Short mmCIF file of C-alpha atoms in Angstrom, two decimals:
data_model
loop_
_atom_site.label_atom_id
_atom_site.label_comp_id
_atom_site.label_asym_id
_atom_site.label_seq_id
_atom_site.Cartn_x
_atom_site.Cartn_y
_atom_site.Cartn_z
CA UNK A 23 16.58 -87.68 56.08
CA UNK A 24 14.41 -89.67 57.80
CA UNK A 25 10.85 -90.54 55.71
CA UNK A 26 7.90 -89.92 57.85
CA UNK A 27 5.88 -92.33 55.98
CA UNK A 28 8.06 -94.92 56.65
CA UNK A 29 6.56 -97.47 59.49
CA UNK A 30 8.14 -97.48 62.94
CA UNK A 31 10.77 -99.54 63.30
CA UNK A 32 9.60 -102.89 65.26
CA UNK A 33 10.32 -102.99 69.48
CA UNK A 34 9.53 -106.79 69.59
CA UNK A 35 6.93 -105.44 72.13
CA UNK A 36 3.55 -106.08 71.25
CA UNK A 37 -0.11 -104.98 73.22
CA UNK A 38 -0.31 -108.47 74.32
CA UNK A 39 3.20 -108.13 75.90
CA UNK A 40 2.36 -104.77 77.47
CA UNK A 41 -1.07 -106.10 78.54
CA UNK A 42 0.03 -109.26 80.30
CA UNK A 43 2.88 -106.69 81.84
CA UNK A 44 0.74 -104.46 83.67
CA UNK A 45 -1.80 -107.72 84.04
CA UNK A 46 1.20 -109.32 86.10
CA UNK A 47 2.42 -106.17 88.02
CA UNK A 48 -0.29 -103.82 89.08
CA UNK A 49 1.92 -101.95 91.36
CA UNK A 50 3.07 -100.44 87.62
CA UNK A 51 1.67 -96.87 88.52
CA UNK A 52 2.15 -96.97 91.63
CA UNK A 53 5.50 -96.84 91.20
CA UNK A 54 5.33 -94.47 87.99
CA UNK A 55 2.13 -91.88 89.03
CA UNK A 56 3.32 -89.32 86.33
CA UNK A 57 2.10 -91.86 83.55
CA UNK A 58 -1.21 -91.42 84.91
CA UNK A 59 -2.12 -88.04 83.66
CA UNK A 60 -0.54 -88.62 80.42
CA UNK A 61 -2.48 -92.00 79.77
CA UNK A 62 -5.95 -91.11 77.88
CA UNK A 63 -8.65 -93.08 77.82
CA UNK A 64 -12.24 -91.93 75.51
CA UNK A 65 -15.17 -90.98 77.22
CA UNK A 66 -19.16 -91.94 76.52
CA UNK A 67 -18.92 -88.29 75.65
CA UNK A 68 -16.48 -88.56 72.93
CA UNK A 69 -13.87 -86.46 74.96
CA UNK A 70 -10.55 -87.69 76.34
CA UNK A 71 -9.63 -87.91 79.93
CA UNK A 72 -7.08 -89.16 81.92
CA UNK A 73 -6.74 -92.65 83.07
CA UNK A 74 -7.21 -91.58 86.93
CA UNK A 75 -10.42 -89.39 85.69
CA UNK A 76 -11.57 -92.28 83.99
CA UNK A 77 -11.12 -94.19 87.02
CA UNK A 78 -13.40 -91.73 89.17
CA UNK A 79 -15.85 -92.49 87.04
CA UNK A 80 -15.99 -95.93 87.07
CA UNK A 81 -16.02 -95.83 91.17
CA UNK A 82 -19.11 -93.23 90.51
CA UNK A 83 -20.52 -95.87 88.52
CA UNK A 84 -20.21 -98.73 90.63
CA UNK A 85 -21.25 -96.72 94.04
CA UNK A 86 -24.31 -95.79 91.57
CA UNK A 87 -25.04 -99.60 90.76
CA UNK A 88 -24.67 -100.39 94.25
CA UNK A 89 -26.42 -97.73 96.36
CA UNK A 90 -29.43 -98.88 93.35
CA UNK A 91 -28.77 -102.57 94.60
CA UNK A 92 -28.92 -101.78 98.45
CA UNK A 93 -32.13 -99.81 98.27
CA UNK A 94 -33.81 -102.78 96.51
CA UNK A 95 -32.77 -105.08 98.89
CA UNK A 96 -34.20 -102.36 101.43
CA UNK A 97 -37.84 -102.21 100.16
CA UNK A 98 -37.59 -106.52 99.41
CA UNK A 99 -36.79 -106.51 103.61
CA UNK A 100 -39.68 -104.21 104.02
CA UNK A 101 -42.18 -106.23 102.02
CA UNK A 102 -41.05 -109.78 104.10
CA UNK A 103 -41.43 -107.86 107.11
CA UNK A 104 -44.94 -106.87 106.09
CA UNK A 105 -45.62 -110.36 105.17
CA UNK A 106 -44.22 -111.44 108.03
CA UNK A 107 -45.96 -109.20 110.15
CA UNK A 108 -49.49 -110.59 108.76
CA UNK A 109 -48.80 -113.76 108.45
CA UNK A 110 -48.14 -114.24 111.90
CA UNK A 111 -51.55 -112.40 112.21
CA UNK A 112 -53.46 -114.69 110.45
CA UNK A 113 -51.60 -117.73 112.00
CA UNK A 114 -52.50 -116.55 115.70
CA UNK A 115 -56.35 -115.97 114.44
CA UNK A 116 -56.48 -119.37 112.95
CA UNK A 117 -55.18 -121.25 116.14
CA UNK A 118 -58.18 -119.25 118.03
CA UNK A 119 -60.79 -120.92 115.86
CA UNK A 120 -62.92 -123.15 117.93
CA UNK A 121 -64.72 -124.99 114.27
CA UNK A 122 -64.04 -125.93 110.75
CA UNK A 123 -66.30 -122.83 109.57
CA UNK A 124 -64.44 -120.24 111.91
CA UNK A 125 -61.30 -121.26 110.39
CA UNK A 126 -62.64 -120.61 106.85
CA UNK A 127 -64.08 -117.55 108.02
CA UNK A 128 -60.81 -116.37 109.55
CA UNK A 129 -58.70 -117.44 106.14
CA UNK A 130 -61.32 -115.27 103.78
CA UNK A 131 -61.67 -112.49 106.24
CA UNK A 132 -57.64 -112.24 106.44
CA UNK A 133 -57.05 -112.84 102.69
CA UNK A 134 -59.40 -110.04 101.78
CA UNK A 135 -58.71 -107.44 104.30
CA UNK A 136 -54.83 -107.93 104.72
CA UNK A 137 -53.48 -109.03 101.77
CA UNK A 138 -56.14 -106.76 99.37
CA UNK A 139 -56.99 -110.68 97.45
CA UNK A 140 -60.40 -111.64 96.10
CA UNK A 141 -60.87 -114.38 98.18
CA UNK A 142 -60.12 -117.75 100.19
CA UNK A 143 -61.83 -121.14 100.13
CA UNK A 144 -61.53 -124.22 102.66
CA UNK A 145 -62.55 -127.46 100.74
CA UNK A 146 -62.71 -130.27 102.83
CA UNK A 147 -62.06 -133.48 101.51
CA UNK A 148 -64.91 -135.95 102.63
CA UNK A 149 -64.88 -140.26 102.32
CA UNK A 150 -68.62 -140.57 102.45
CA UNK A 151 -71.30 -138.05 101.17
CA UNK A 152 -70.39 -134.27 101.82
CA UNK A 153 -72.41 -132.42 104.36
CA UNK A 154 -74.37 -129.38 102.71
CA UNK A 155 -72.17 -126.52 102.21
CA UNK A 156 -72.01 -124.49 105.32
CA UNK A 157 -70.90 -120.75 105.78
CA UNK A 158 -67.10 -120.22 104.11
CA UNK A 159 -66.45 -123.94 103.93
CA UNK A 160 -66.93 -125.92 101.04
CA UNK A 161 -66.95 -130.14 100.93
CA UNK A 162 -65.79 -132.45 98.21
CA UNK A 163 -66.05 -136.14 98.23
CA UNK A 164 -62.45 -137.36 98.24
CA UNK A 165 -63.39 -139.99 95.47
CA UNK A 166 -64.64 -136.51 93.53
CA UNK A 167 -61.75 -134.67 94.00
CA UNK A 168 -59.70 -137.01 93.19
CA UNK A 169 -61.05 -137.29 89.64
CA UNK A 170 -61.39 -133.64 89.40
CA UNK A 171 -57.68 -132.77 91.19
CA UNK A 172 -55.59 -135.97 90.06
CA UNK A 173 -52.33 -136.41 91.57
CA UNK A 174 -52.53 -132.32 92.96
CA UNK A 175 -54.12 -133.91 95.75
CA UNK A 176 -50.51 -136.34 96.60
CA UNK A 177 -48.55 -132.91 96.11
CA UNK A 178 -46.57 -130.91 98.99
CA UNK A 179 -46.29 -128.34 97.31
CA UNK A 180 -48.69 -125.48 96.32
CA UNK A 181 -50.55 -124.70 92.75
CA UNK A 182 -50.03 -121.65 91.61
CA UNK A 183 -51.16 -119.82 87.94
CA UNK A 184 -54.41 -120.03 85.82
CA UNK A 185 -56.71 -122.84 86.76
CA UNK A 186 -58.47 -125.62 84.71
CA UNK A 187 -61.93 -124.54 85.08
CA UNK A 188 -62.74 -127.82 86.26
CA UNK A 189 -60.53 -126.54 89.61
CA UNK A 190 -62.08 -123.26 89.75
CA UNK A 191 -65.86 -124.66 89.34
CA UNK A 192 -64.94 -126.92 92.56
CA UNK A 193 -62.70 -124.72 94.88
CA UNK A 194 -64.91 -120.92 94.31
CA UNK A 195 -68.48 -120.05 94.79
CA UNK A 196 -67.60 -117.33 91.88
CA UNK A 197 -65.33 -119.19 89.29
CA UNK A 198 -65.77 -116.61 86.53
CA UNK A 199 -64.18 -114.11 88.72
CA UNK A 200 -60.68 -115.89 89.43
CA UNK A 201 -58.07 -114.50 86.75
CA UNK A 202 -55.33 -116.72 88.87
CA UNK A 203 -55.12 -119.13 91.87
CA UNK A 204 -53.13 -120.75 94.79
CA UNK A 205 -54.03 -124.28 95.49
CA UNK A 206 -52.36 -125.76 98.56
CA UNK A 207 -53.04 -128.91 99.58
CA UNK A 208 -53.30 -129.37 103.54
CA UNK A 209 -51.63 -132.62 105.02
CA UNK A 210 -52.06 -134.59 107.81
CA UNK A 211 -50.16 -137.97 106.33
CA UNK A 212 -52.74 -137.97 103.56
CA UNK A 213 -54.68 -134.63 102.02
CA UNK A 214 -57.55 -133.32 104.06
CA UNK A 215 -58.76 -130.75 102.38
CA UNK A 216 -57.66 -127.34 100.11
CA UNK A 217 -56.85 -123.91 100.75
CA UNK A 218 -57.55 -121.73 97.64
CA UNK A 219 -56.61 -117.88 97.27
CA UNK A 220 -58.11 -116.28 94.53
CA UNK A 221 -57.12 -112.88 92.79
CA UNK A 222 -58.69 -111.49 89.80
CA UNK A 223 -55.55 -110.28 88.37
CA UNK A 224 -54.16 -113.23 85.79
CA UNK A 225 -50.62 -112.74 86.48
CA UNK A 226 -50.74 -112.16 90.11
CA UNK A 227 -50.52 -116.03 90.87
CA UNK A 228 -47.48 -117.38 88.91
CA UNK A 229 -45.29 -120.53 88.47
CA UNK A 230 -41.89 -118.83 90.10
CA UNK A 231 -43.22 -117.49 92.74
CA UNK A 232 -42.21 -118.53 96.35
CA UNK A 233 -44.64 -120.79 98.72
CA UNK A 234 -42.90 -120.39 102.26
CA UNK A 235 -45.80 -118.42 103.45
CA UNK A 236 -48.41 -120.94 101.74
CA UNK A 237 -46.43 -123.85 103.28
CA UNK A 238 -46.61 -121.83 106.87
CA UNK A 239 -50.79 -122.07 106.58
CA UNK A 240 -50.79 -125.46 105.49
CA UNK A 241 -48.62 -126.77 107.58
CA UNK A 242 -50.69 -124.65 110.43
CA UNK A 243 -54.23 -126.04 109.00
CA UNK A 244 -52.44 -129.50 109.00
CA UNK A 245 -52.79 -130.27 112.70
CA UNK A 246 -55.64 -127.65 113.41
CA UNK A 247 -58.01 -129.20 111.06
CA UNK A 248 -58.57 -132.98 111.74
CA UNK A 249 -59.62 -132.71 115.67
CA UNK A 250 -62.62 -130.03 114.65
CA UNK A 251 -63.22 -132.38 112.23
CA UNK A 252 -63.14 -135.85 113.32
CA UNK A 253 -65.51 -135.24 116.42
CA UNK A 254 -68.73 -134.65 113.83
CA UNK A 255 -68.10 -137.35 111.94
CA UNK A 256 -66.97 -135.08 108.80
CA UNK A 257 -63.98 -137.01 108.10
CA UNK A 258 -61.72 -140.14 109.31
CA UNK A 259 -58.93 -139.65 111.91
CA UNK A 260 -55.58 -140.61 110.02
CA UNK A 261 -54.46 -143.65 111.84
CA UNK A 262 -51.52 -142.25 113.21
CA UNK A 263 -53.52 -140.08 115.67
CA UNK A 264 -56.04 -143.02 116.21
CA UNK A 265 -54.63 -143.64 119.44
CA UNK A 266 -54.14 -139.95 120.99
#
């Protein structure tokens, strides 16, 4: 009589041997389907099902995760072709402005209306003593802004987040209203002046987020800005367009 207490006598087969079996040929079931509706596997319902069931839903799963994935990748296509779409706007208003104050006019008008933000400022940075403020353009003394700004004013790259409100006293007519800020300095070999953007929300302007469309207006405001400004006197040709 055989004891059915007694342990199973030992294959020399362990799980490891069995898993690095199938791991190496996984042509197994092909070759032996009829295993596949005897294998069981446990379900997130506490139920058994068969290995090929089990299977099913795992596909279900991933064609789940991944019709999820696609349609966020849809609407994130949408959005850049919306910003796109005005930002090309703004850029083709912008290279219609005939002065310094159009431009500024142009940036708040677009900023407001288009992208639903509280507001845009132009500071220009100035060498001698600033011209009275005049429509949506704002002037700073570059030795002021300089002690005020600091090395932001060497930078390539936007500032974006909550502002000192040392920045926010110089760069908005309504500081107490800015929750967070862009700053982006506009370069033509040496800073010229700064765009800011403005939105009441404090989290809306963050750290992480992207500049290529900030870098696009700069880089636009870059070449537009020193011949409207250089014919009144308002601030020094750089010396590399001296002799154009």
């Amino acid at each position: 009589m055989t004891d059915p207490t007694a342990e199973p006598a030992t294959t020399g087969v362990s799980e490891a041997d069995v898993a690095e079996y199938l791991e190496a040929n996984p042509d197994f079931f092909e070759r032996h389907e009829h295993l596949l509706q005897k294998l069981t596997l446990p379900h997130d319902s506490g139920q058994a099902i068969s290995l090929v069931e089990r299977q099913v839903h795992l596909f279900r799963e991933q064609r789940d995760a991944l019709r999820e994935e696609l349609s966020g990748l849809i609407g994130i296509a949408r959005q850049n072709d919306q910003l796109f779409a005005r930002s090309k706007r703004l850029l083709m208003a912008l290279l219609d402005a005939r002065s310094v104050e159009e431009v500024a006019a142009v940036l708040d008008e677009t900023i407001r209306g288009e992208f639903q933000l509280q507001s845009a400022t132009l500071t220009v940075l100035t060498d001698g003593e600033p011209p009275s403020q005049c429509g949506a353009v704002r002037y700073l003394k570059r030795s002021e802004a300089r002690e005020v700004f600091g090395d932001v004013l060497d930078e390539s790259q936007p500032l974006f987040g909550r502002l000192r409100d040392s920045h926010r006293e110089a760069l908005f007519s309504s500081p107490e209203r800015v929750g967070s800020a862009a700053v982006i300095p506009v370069r033509r070999d040496e800073c010229v002046g700064l765009i800011a953007i403005a939105s009441e929300d404090e989290g809306y302007f963050h750290s992480s987020m992207g500049s290529l469309f900030m870098t696009y207006i700069s880089d636009t405001l870059g070449r537009l800005l020193p011949p409207l400004l250089a014919p009144e006197g308002r601030i020094a040709m750089p010396d590399a367009e001296a002799g154009h």
